[in-house]
Amino acid sequence: MLTGKNLVAGHWRSGETTFNAVEAASGKPIEPAFAEASSADVGDACEAAAQAQSTFGALALKDRAAFLRLAADKIDALGDILTQRAMLESGLPEARLNGERGRTVGQLRLFADEVEDGAWQGLRIDHADAGRTPPKPDLRMRKIPLGPVAVFGASNFPLAFSVAGGDTASALTAGCCVVVKGHPAHPGTSELVAGAISAALKECGLPQGVFSLLNGTDYALGEALVKDPRIAAVGFTGSRAGGLALMEHAASRDVPIPVYAEMSSVNPVVLMPGRMAEAAADLAQAYVASLSMGAGQFCTNPGIVLAVDGEHTAQFIGAARAALEGVPAQTMLTGGIRDAYESGIDTLGAQTGAELVGTGAEGTGPCGRSYVYTVSAADFRSNPAFEQEVFGPSSIIVRCTDLDEVADILSGMEGQLTATLHMAQTDHEAACALLPILEQRAGRIIANAWPTGVDVTHAMVHGGPFPATSDGRSTSVGTLAIDRFLRPVSYQDMPASLLPAGLREGTSGTLVRVNGTWRLP
Amino acid sequence: MLTGKNLVAGHWRSGETTFNAVEAASGKPIEPAFAEASSADVGDACEAAAQAQSTFGALALKDRAAFLRLAADKIDALGDILTQRAMLESGLPEARLNGERGRTVGQLRLFADEVEDGAWQGLRIDHADAGRTPPKPDLRMRKIPLGPVAVFGASNFPLAFSVAGGDTASALTAGCCVVVKGHPAHPGTSELVAGAISAALKECGLPQGVFSLLNGTDYALGEALVKDPRIAAVGFTGSRAGGLALMEHAASRDVPIPVYAEMSSVNPVVLMPGRMAEAAADLAQAYVASLSMGAGQFCTNPGIVLAVDGEHTAQFIGAARAALEGVPAQTMLTGGIRDAYESGIDTLGAQTGAELVGTGAEGTGPCGRSYVYTVSAADFRSNPAFEQEVFGPSSIIVRCTDLDEVADILSGMEGQLTATLHMAQTDHEAACALLPILEQRAGRIIANAWPTGVDVTHAMVHGGPFPATSDGRSTSVGTLAIDRFLRPVSYQDMPASLLPAGLREGTSGTLVRVNGTWRLP
């Protein structure tokens, strides 16, 4: 059923060298072998994307939306075949992957609605005023697609942040063609999804250059893709090292391009004293559930918890230890991720002041065992190693003297995707003083929940200051993600017949700003 | 009257070394001497900005607007003193500088209105839905200021793109504190404007750290400013070399920051055959007026004109030659700019195929003489030197075989601030085919006008793909410029009393998106 080929603008192409996916649970190779994309494949995919760009970018909004909806339907229709292959390759459980398929197609459908909403075009019209000195020209603005986007599939969301994931959905919504560099941990999953997108393009009568999928295990493939002059932007979710490398490649081009890399975050969680007095043990239960969910392989894993030392924090630590005992080891996404996790845990445990709170059950095979450490604020502050993300089911509880020390630690932290406050009514005043710090540090601030859920909606920010992402001005989840792949163009005194749809008088059909006044249709 | 000092958060500071401004017309030094800002001045200005950031960023919108209006009033009140000093330092004529003062204060007042409009906050609210699986949290988004911005004053707009110019206005509007690196060609003009801003801060009871002005002639000053860890973004208008250097500094930081550099553009103008048949001679008159205005020292100078060779183009060239004869030489901004211009003209004239169409009058002193060259499309295409910006009153007419060759040349050009079409009704069909190319190449597409006017309004884009700017996703003129200095933050399940103003139910007072639906107050 799987071809093991790369999809270059509608053509399935084999290659000279191949690699195999590996069964996450056993570490054994799975058939078929997959072709490593060649530099010719990169060039041809990018050229086809560039050729298709003007057609796809100028498509009527309803047609672009119809394509996204059809792609969603075709991915949904893959059903159990897709789930089974993704389970094999990622080691993630069936329910999670069915849920992730729902998230993926829901995302595409939300973005289809968003295409039709049209406000993302940022339409503005300023009418001429010949009587002004100097005469005021007629000016009309809209946002247009940046051009072909390179999307790097993430290992930890083989569906929702991979081939047809958030970056692909937002780029297509913006009218950008997409060349995906599939994650080598799940090439079969990637091929199935790419086939669905290609079929949707065909059925919609759109050029196949709108979408290509390239597989490979060599970093040079990603580098070639980012450096291809026809690529106009990059979307990436992965490690900090990977993201930084892509940023360098993009900056070294003759024409530098934006890179949207979602890289690393330890997602600080503050346990405020009032709330701890109410519910330390309950918080500990929820904490352990959050940090160990999905073997801790989430960008928003609660890696660092800050609490004021004392009776309730001791209670929290004790309850966390107890809760950990019931946590089974879970298969990790790849052997490489498992090895990096174990090495990260070893490094963490060896730091001065690191005390082991407890661990989950030990597993067999390529499993991740949960670990929680605790450290004093003084030791934490004197050693940046504690702030490094250890990707997997681990977390550190930092015992602080008082809330001033909590504030100091937060102020000194790197940029984060999320920051969380657990608080009771009595904590609000103190929380209010922390909020300006958290706003400076994170893209999302959460009250009384754990950060591991990321809703796909209009007001979501899954982003944050460097190094959480390469570009804190954007989000990679939610409808604002479209904005990343657009740029404004202004038309001055353009005859009506030459203006694009939407900018001709009375044709916007969406939110438009006319002479400074916002108007709804 | 002038102190010759740097303004560090309200304190006028002298320095160990000094430099003098130079009278543009005579090349002679002018009193007083100005202190070169030290690295301590950079550090103190940035620290004060960082300290003031939370106060200024959290200011009620009406208070921020009142400050911008008061700053405008105080700059306006400088009146003739400001004009005279700017004339001396820049060599620009009185009427132009009075106009530029009007533009500068008009810009500040427009941005004050924009602060109060509030839609730039990008407010979005998604209500919770406990019944959904999984339960949907309450999410609310707004955009917050990035943090202190380093603004580099431009030489060619000593008022409108300098100390209180577009970058400063848009950064302050976004709620960002500003540290200006003044252009060394007009330190006296800079000091006067900085004094007005400082007085406005004082009268509004705002921290002086919101604004500082640092003068200096050493590139190291700009580098230190961009590399200061408290700076969160950079605004720059100047040469390509300068902009590229700032991009490198910003990318080399531990925490890379966005650079908005408006660098260079040759602003291609296409003379369509139908329009040429109607009015070749009139077009030539307007062309020469546009290219020589302000000694050609505009970012949007029409540096390259594309026309289909033949009778009308010959007529255009002849009329341009005649018009040039009446163009006086004009004082250029600095001796360095004049030298670079002359060297650029020499280089241009020495290229294979470059034929001199004509020149303006020769001047005395540091004047710029107007030059127009013509070249065949074949020679133009074989030599990238023709596409380099020569900053000053010069332009090249490229004679093409047909419109296909015009399209080919446009497709191969670098990113531009503007692209222009002169066309008659009969040209519309052919123009329509060129538009998608122009959209890919430029930030603003102009019909039947010359590019040198840049209106400050809502629908203006003064930006464009690299290397016209470092970041084609933005504009440095018009109200959309605010967007450059903002980033989104999302609040999840936050108690109402802890939500910022605007995100509490019913308090937005501006455009807000609620559960996906756009609402006006």
mmCIF file of C-alpha atoms in Angstrom, chain A residues 129-403:
data_model
loop_
_atom_site.group_PDB
_atom_site.id
_atom_site.type_symbol
_atom_site.label_atom_id
_atom_site.label_comp_id
_atom_site.label_asym_id
_atom_site.label_seq_id
_atom_site.Cartn_x
_atom_site.Cartn_y
_atom_site.Cartn_z
ATOM 1 C CA ASP A 129 -8.711 63.851 -1.632
ATOM 2 C CA ALA A 130 -7.748 66.111 -4.502
ATOM 3 C CA GLY A 131 -8.420 69.170 -2.364
ATOM 4 C CA ARG A 132 -5.738 68.411 0.197
ATOM 5 C CA THR A 133 -2.276 69.986 -0.098
ATOM 6 C CA PRO A 134 -0.525 67.968 -1.397
ATOM 7 C CA PRO A 135 -3.367 66.030 -3.091
ATOM 8 C CA LYS A 136 -4.062 62.763 -1.296
ATOM 9 C CA PRO A 137 -3.911 59.684 -3.527
ATOM 10 C CA ASP A 138 -6.282 56.753 -3.379
ATOM 11 C CA LEU A 139 -4.535 53.965 -1.433
ATOM 12 C CA ARG A 140 -5.736 50.415 -0.921
ATOM 13 C CA MET A 141 -3.953 47.711 1.032
ATOM 14 C CA ARG A 142 -4.279 43.972 1.264
ATOM 15 C CA LYS A 143 -2.054 41.175 2.494
ATOM 16 C CA ILE A 144 -0.734 38.666 -0.020
ATOM 17 C CA PRO A 145 0.998 35.290 0.459
ATOM 18 C CA LEU A 146 4.774 35.415 1.027
ATOM 19 C CA GLY A 147 5.367 32.569 -1.423
ATOM 20 C CA PRO A 148 6.238 28.863 -1.092
ATOM 21 C CA VAL A 149 6.743 27.739 2.515
ATOM 22 C CA ALA A 150 9.016 24.924 3.730
ATOM 23 C CA VAL A 151 7.356 23.023 6.563
ATOM 24 C CA PHE A 152 9.304 20.652 8.817
ATOM 25 C CA GLY A 153 7.189 17.898 10.320
ATOM 26 C CA ALA A 154 7.486 17.458 14.079
ATOM 27 C CA SER A 155 8.211 14.103 15.678
ATOM 28 C CA ASN A 156 5.812 14.523 18.577
ATOM 29 C CA PHE A 157 2.644 15.240 16.612
ATOM 30 C CA PRO A 158 2.848 12.906 13.605
ATOM 31 C CA LEU A 159 -0.496 14.248 12.395
ATOM 32 C CA ALA A 160 -1.346 17.615 13.979
ATOM 33 C CA PHE A 161 2.131 19.147 13.549
ATOM 34 C CA SER A 162 3.387 17.224 10.606
ATOM 35 C CA VAL A 163 2.482 16.899 6.909
ATOM 36 C CA ALA A 164 -1.003 18.431 7.156
ATOM 37 C CA GLY A 165 -0.443 20.014 10.549
ATOM 38 C CA GLY A 166 -0.695 23.544 11.844
ATOM 39 C CA ASP A 167 2.127 25.047 9.780
ATOM 40 C CA THR A 168 0.882 23.490 6.533
ATOM 41 C CA ALA A 169 -2.712 24.495 7.253
ATOM 42 C CA SER A 170 -1.832 28.105 8.030
ATOM 43 C CA ALA A 171 0.497 28.432 5.038
ATOM 44 C CA LEU A 172 -2.120 27.019 2.645
ATOM 45 C CA THR A 173 -4.751 29.283 4.193
ATOM 46 C CA ALA A 174 -2.521 32.279 3.510
ATOM 47 C CA GLY A 175 -2.272 31.125 -0.105
ATOM 48 C CA CYS A 176 1.269 29.778 0.100
ATOM 49 C CA CYS A 177 2.327 26.574 -1.638
ATOM 50 C CA VAL A 178 3.999 24.114 0.735
ATOM 51 C CA VAL A 179 6.987 21.783 0.518
ATOM 52 C CA VAL A 180 7.031 19.493 3.555
ATOM 53 C CA LYS A 181 10.194 17.916 4.842
ATOM 54 C CA GLY A 182 8.667 14.909 6.553
ATOM 55 C CA HIS A 183 10.009 13.735 9.910
ATOM 56 C CA PRO A 184 11.993 10.528 9.327
ATOM 57 C CA ALA A 185 10.392 8.924 12.383
ATOM 58 C CA HIS A 186 7.034 8.560 10.614
ATOM 59 C CA PRO A 187 7.462 8.444 6.825
ATOM 60 C CA GLY A 188 4.562 6.051 6.313
ATOM 61 C CA THR A 189 2.182 8.328 8.196
ATOM 62 C CA SER A 190 3.526 11.211 6.123
ATOM 63 C CA GLU A 191 2.983 9.406 2.839
ATOM 64 C CA LEU A 192 -0.630 8.569 3.671
ATOM 65 C CA VAL A 193 -1.441 12.179 4.532
ATOM 66 C CA ALA A 194 0.432 13.544 1.514
ATOM 67 C CA GLY A 195 -1.562 11.231 -0.724
ATOM 68 C CA ALA A 196 -4.782 12.657 0.708
ATOM 69 C CA ILE A 197 -3.667 16.236 0.031
ATOM 70 C CA SER A 198 -2.549 15.379 -3.481
ATOM 71 C CA ALA A 199 -5.901 13.717 -4.192
ATOM 72 C CA ALA A 200 -7.727 16.797 -2.920
ATOM 73 C CA LEU A 201 -5.650 19.031 -5.202
ATOM 74 C CA LYS A 202 -6.466 16.807 -8.164
ATOM 75 C CA GLU A 203 -10.173 16.736 -7.417
ATOM 76 C CA CYS A 204 -10.182 20.546 -7.063
ATOM 77 C CA GLY A 205 -8.367 20.971 -10.376
ATOM 78 C CA LEU A 206 -5.476 22.727 -8.658
ATOM 79 C CA PRO A 207 -1.821 22.432 -9.685
ATOM 80 C CA GLN A 208 0.032 19.628 -7.906
ATOM 81 C CA GLY A 209 2.906 22.046 -7.308
ATOM 82 C CA VAL A 210 0.887 23.448 -4.408
ATOM 83 C CA PHE A 211 2.101 20.555 -2.254
ATOM 84 C CA SER A 212 5.134 18.264 -2.117
ATOM 85 C CA LEU A 213 6.499 15.874 0.500
ATOM 86 C CA LEU A 214 10.208 15.091 0.761
ATOM 87 C CA ASN A 215 11.543 12.430 3.109
ATOM 88 C CA GLY A 216 15.054 12.002 4.347
ATOM 89 C CA THR A 217 17.326 11.418 7.298
ATOM 90 C CA ASP A 218 20.151 13.758 6.305
ATOM 91 C CA TYR A 219 20.294 17.284 7.732
ATOM 92 C CA ALA A 220 21.514 18.404 4.312
ATOM 93 C CA LEU A 221 17.995 17.881 2.936
ATOM 94 C CA GLY A 222 16.525 20.454 5.319
ATOM 95 C CA GLU A 223 19.379 22.821 4.664
ATOM 96 C CA ALA A 224 18.924 22.568 0.885
ATOM 97 C CA LEU A 225 15.221 23.218 1.258
ATOM 98 C CA VAL A 226 15.669 26.305 3.452
ATOM 99 C CA LYS A 227 18.364 27.647 1.147
ATOM 100 C CA ASP A 228 16.379 27.120 -2.042
ATOM 101 C CA PRO A 229 15.789 30.617 -3.450
ATOM 102 C CA ARG A 230 12.167 29.814 -4.272
ATOM 103 C CA ILE A 231 11.300 29.189 -0.614
ATOM 104 C CA ALA A 232 9.912 32.321 1.083
ATOM 105 C CA ALA A 233 9.412 31.199 4.699
ATOM 106 C CA VAL A 234 9.978 28.257 7.028
ATOM 107 C CA GLY A 235 7.796 26.580 9.634
ATOM 108 C CA PHE A 236 9.440 24.225 12.108
ATOM 109 C CA THR A 237 8.656 22.488 15.392
ATOM 110 C CA GLY A 238 11.500 20.639 17.059
ATOM 111 C CA SER A 239 14.679 20.952 19.035
ATOM 112 C CA ARG A 240 16.498 24.160 19.812
ATOM 113 C CA ALA A 241 19.583 22.962 17.951
ATOM 114 C CA GLY A 242 17.477 22.182 14.895
ATOM 115 C CA GLY A 243 15.662 25.505 14.997
ATOM 116 C CA LEU A 244 18.862 27.498 15.455
ATOM 117 C CA ALA A 245 20.433 25.719 12.490
ATOM 118 C CA LEU A 246 17.487 26.612 10.267
ATOM 119 C CA MET A 247 17.639 30.242 11.449
ATOM 120 C CA GLU A 248 21.293 30.332 10.437
ATOM 121 C CA HIS A 249 20.615 28.820 7.028
ATOM 122 C CA ALA A 250 17.807 31.322 6.415
ATOM 123 C CA ALA A 251 19.906 34.304 7.500
ATOM 124 C CA SER A 252 22.830 33.216 5.313
ATOM 125 C CA ARG A 253 20.793 33.261 2.091
ATOM 126 C CA ASP A 254 21.230 36.014 -0.496
ATOM 127 C CA VAL A 255 17.651 36.870 0.357
ATOM 128 C CA PRO A 256 17.069 36.093 4.045
ATOM 129 C CA ILE A 257 13.631 34.688 4.859
ATOM 130 C CA PRO A 258 11.561 34.419 8.034
ATOM 131 C CA VAL A 259 11.851 31.245 10.091
ATOM 132 C CA TYR A 260 9.057 30.318 12.469
ATOM 133 C CA ALA A 261 10.725 27.748 14.692
ATOM 134 C CA GLU A 262 8.993 26.507 17.803
ATOM 135 C CA MET A 263 11.945 25.192 19.748
ATOM 136 C CA SER A 264 11.996 24.664 23.485
ATOM 137 C CA SER A 265 10.272 25.709 26.644
ATOM 138 C CA VAL A 266 10.206 24.625 30.284
ATOM 139 C CA ASN A 267 6.831 26.295 30.893
ATOM 140 C CA PRO A 268 7.184 27.580 34.472
ATOM 141 C CA VAL A 269 4.268 26.909 36.809
ATOM 142 C CA VAL A 270 3.849 28.999 39.947
ATOM 143 C CA LEU A 271 2.031 27.441 42.878
ATOM 144 C CA MET A 272 0.745 30.415 44.867
ATOM 145 C CA PRO A 273 0.603 30.003 48.657
ATOM 146 C CA GLY A 274 -3.158 30.502 49.061
ATOM 147 C CA ARG A 275 -3.936 27.829 46.509
ATOM 148 C CA MET A 276 -1.334 25.483 48.023
ATOM 149 C CA ALA A 277 -2.961 25.839 51.422
ATOM 150 C CA GLU A 278 -6.237 24.710 49.854
ATOM 151 C CA ALA A 279 -5.129 21.870 47.628
ATOM 152 C CA ALA A 280 -1.454 20.914 47.654
ATOM 153 C CA ALA A 281 -2.137 17.212 47.241
ATOM 154 C CA ASP A 282 -4.663 17.660 44.428
ATOM 155 C CA LEU A 283 -2.272 19.957 42.616
ATOM 156 C CA ALA A 284 0.450 17.335 42.896
ATOM 157 C CA GLN A 285 -1.786 14.690 41.330
ATOM 158 C CA ALA A 286 -2.650 16.921 38.394
ATOM 159 C CA TYR A 287 0.996 17.955 38.075
ATOM 160 C CA VAL A 288 2.218 14.402 37.731
ATOM 161 C CA ALA A 289 -0.552 13.624 35.250
ATOM 162 C CA SER A 290 0.441 16.638 33.147
ATOM 163 C CA LEU A 291 4.192 16.056 33.158
ATOM 164 C CA SER A 292 3.890 12.360 32.295
ATOM 165 C CA MET A 293 1.121 12.631 29.694
ATOM 166 C CA GLY A 294 2.267 11.331 26.305
ATOM 167 C CA ALA A 295 5.605 10.407 27.902
ATOM 168 C CA GLY A 296 6.095 14.121 28.517
ATOM 169 C CA GLN A 297 6.711 14.723 24.837
ATOM 170 C CA PHE A 298 4.853 18.027 24.633
ATOM 171 C CA CYS A 299 6.259 21.488 23.959
ATOM 172 C CA THR A 300 4.169 22.696 26.866
ATOM 173 C CA ASN A 301 5.252 20.116 29.417
ATOM 174 C CA PRO A 302 5.433 21.681 32.917
ATOM 175 C CA GLY A 303 9.209 21.412 33.281
ATOM 176 C CA ILE A 304 9.662 23.800 36.195
ATOM 177 C CA VAL A 305 7.399 24.369 39.180
ATOM 178 C CA LEU A 306 8.033 27.288 41.535
ATOM 179 C CA ALA A 307 6.677 27.153 45.063
ATOM 180 C CA VAL A 308 7.341 28.930 48.349
ATOM 181 C CA ASP A 309 9.058 26.467 50.660
ATOM 182 C CA GLY A 310 7.190 25.313 53.746
ATOM 183 C CA GLU A 311 4.583 22.889 54.983
ATOM 184 C CA HIS A 312 2.352 22.902 51.907
ATOM 185 C CA THR A 313 5.226 22.567 49.494
ATOM 186 C CA ALA A 314 6.499 19.612 51.491
ATOM 187 C CA GLN A 315 3.002 18.160 51.206
ATOM 188 C CA PHE A 316 2.998 18.813 47.456
ATOM 189 C CA ILE A 317 6.355 17.083 47.083
ATOM 190 C CA GLY A 318 5.187 14.111 49.084
ATOM 191 C CA ALA A 319 2.001 13.776 47.077
ATOM 192 C CA ALA A 320 3.933 14.081 43.811
ATOM 193 C CA ARG A 321 6.236 11.269 44.959
ATOM 194 C CA ALA A 322 3.231 9.078 45.710
ATOM 195 C CA ALA A 323 1.522 9.924 42.438
ATOM 196 C CA LEU A 324 4.664 9.120 40.463
ATOM 197 C CA GLU A 325 4.654 5.566 41.745
ATOM 198 C CA GLY A 326 1.518 4.884 39.739
ATOM 199 C CA VAL A 327 2.886 6.261 36.475
ATOM 200 C CA PRO A 328 3.867 3.586 33.987
ATOM 201 C CA ALA A 329 6.822 4.017 31.684
ATOM 202 C CA GLN A 330 5.663 4.859 28.164
ATOM 203 C CA THR A 331 7.159 4.205 24.775
ATOM 204 C CA MET A 332 8.980 7.272 23.528
ATOM 205 C CA LEU A 333 8.759 8.527 19.947
ATOM 206 C CA THR A 334 12.212 7.414 18.859
ATOM 207 C CA GLY A 335 15.292 5.764 20.276
ATOM 208 C CA GLY A 336 17.130 9.021 19.776
ATOM 209 C CA ILE A 337 14.612 10.943 21.858
ATOM 210 C CA ARG A 338 14.757 8.268 24.560
ATOM 211 C CA ASP A 339 18.571 8.375 24.631
ATOM 212 C CA ALA A 340 18.557 12.170 24.818
ATOM 213 C CA TYR A 341 15.992 11.990 27.624
ATOM 214 C CA GLU A 342 18.048 9.552 29.664
ATOM 215 C CA SER A 343 21.153 11.592 29.171
ATOM 216 C CA GLY A 344 19.246 14.758 30.150
ATOM 217 C CA ILE A 345 17.994 13.068 33.318
ATOM 218 C CA ASP A 346 21.518 11.912 34.198
ATOM 219 C CA THR A 347 22.844 15.441 33.721
ATOM 220 C CA LEU A 348 20.030 16.910 35.785
ATOM 221 C CA GLY A 349 20.483 14.450 38.632
ATOM 222 C CA ALA A 350 24.205 15.236 38.771
ATOM 223 C CA GLN A 351 23.726 18.978 39.334
ATOM 224 C CA THR A 352 24.595 20.366 42.755
ATOM 225 C CA GLY A 353 21.457 20.572 44.865
ATOM 226 C CA ALA A 354 19.290 18.332 42.691
ATOM 227 C CA GLU A 355 17.311 15.960 44.937
ATOM 228 C CA LEU A 356 15.241 13.181 43.445
ATOM 229 C CA VAL A 357 11.599 13.448 44.563
ATOM 230 C CA GLY A 358 10.547 10.228 42.947
ATOM 231 C CA THR A 359 10.201 8.278 39.760
ATOM 232 C CA GLY A 360 7.546 6.453 37.815
ATOM 233 C CA ALA A 361 7.744 2.767 37.064
ATOM 234 C CA GLU A 362 10.708 1.507 35.134
ATOM 235 C CA GLY A 363 9.865 0.239 31.665
ATOM 236 C CA THR A 364 11.352 -2.211 29.237
ATOM 237 C CA GLY A 365 12.413 -1.317 25.724
ATOM 238 C CA PRO A 366 12.618 2.302 24.514
ATOM 239 C CA CYS A 367 10.458 3.681 27.317
ATOM 240 C CA GLY A 368 10.519 6.937 29.208
ATOM 241 C CA ARG A 369 10.386 6.731 32.981
ATOM 242 C CA SER A 370 8.987 9.744 34.823
ATOM 243 C CA TYR A 371 11.330 11.720 37.070
ATOM 244 C CA VAL A 372 10.711 14.630 39.408
ATOM 245 C CA TYR A 373 13.530 16.517 41.093
ATOM 246 C CA THR A 374 13.534 19.312 43.606
ATOM 247 C CA VAL A 375 16.114 22.004 44.124
ATOM 248 C CA SER A 376 16.447 25.093 46.286
ATOM 249 C CA ALA A 377 15.997 28.445 44.584
ATOM 250 C CA ALA A 378 19.584 29.329 45.475
ATOM 251 C CA ASP A 379 20.982 26.284 43.685
ATOM 252 C CA PHE A 380 18.592 26.784 40.773
ATOM 253 C CA ARG A 381 19.616 30.388 40.313
ATOM 254 C CA SER A 382 23.315 29.646 40.395
ATOM 255 C CA ASN A 383 23.155 26.996 37.683
ATOM 256 C CA PRO A 384 21.611 27.555 34.234
ATOM 257 C CA ALA A 385 21.623 23.797 33.604
ATOM 258 C CA PHE A 386 18.403 23.539 35.633
ATOM 259 C CA GLU A 387 16.616 25.713 33.089
ATOM 260 C CA GLN A 388 17.447 23.497 30.106
ATOM 261 C CA GLU A 389 14.519 21.604 28.664
ATOM 262 C CA VAL A 390 14.750 17.838 29.173
ATOM 263 C CA PHE A 391 12.300 16.590 26.547
ATOM 264 C CA GLY A 392 10.299 13.829 28.185
ATOM 265 C CA PRO A 393 8.395 13.050 31.406
ATOM 266 C CA SER A 394 10.502 14.997 33.889
ATOM 267 C CA SER A 395 10.116 18.143 35.931
ATOM 268 C CA ILE A 396 11.825 20.139 38.679
ATOM 269 C CA ILE A 397 10.217 21.657 41.765
ATOM 270 C CA VAL A 398 12.068 24.816 42.808
ATOM 271 C CA ARG A 399 11.690 25.698 46.492
ATOM 272 C CA CYS A 400 11.749 29.483 46.936
ATOM 273 C CA THR A 401 12.049 31.563 50.114
ATOM 274 C CA ASP A 402 9.174 33.843 49.224
ATOM 275 C CA LEU A 403 7.236 35.280 46.295
#
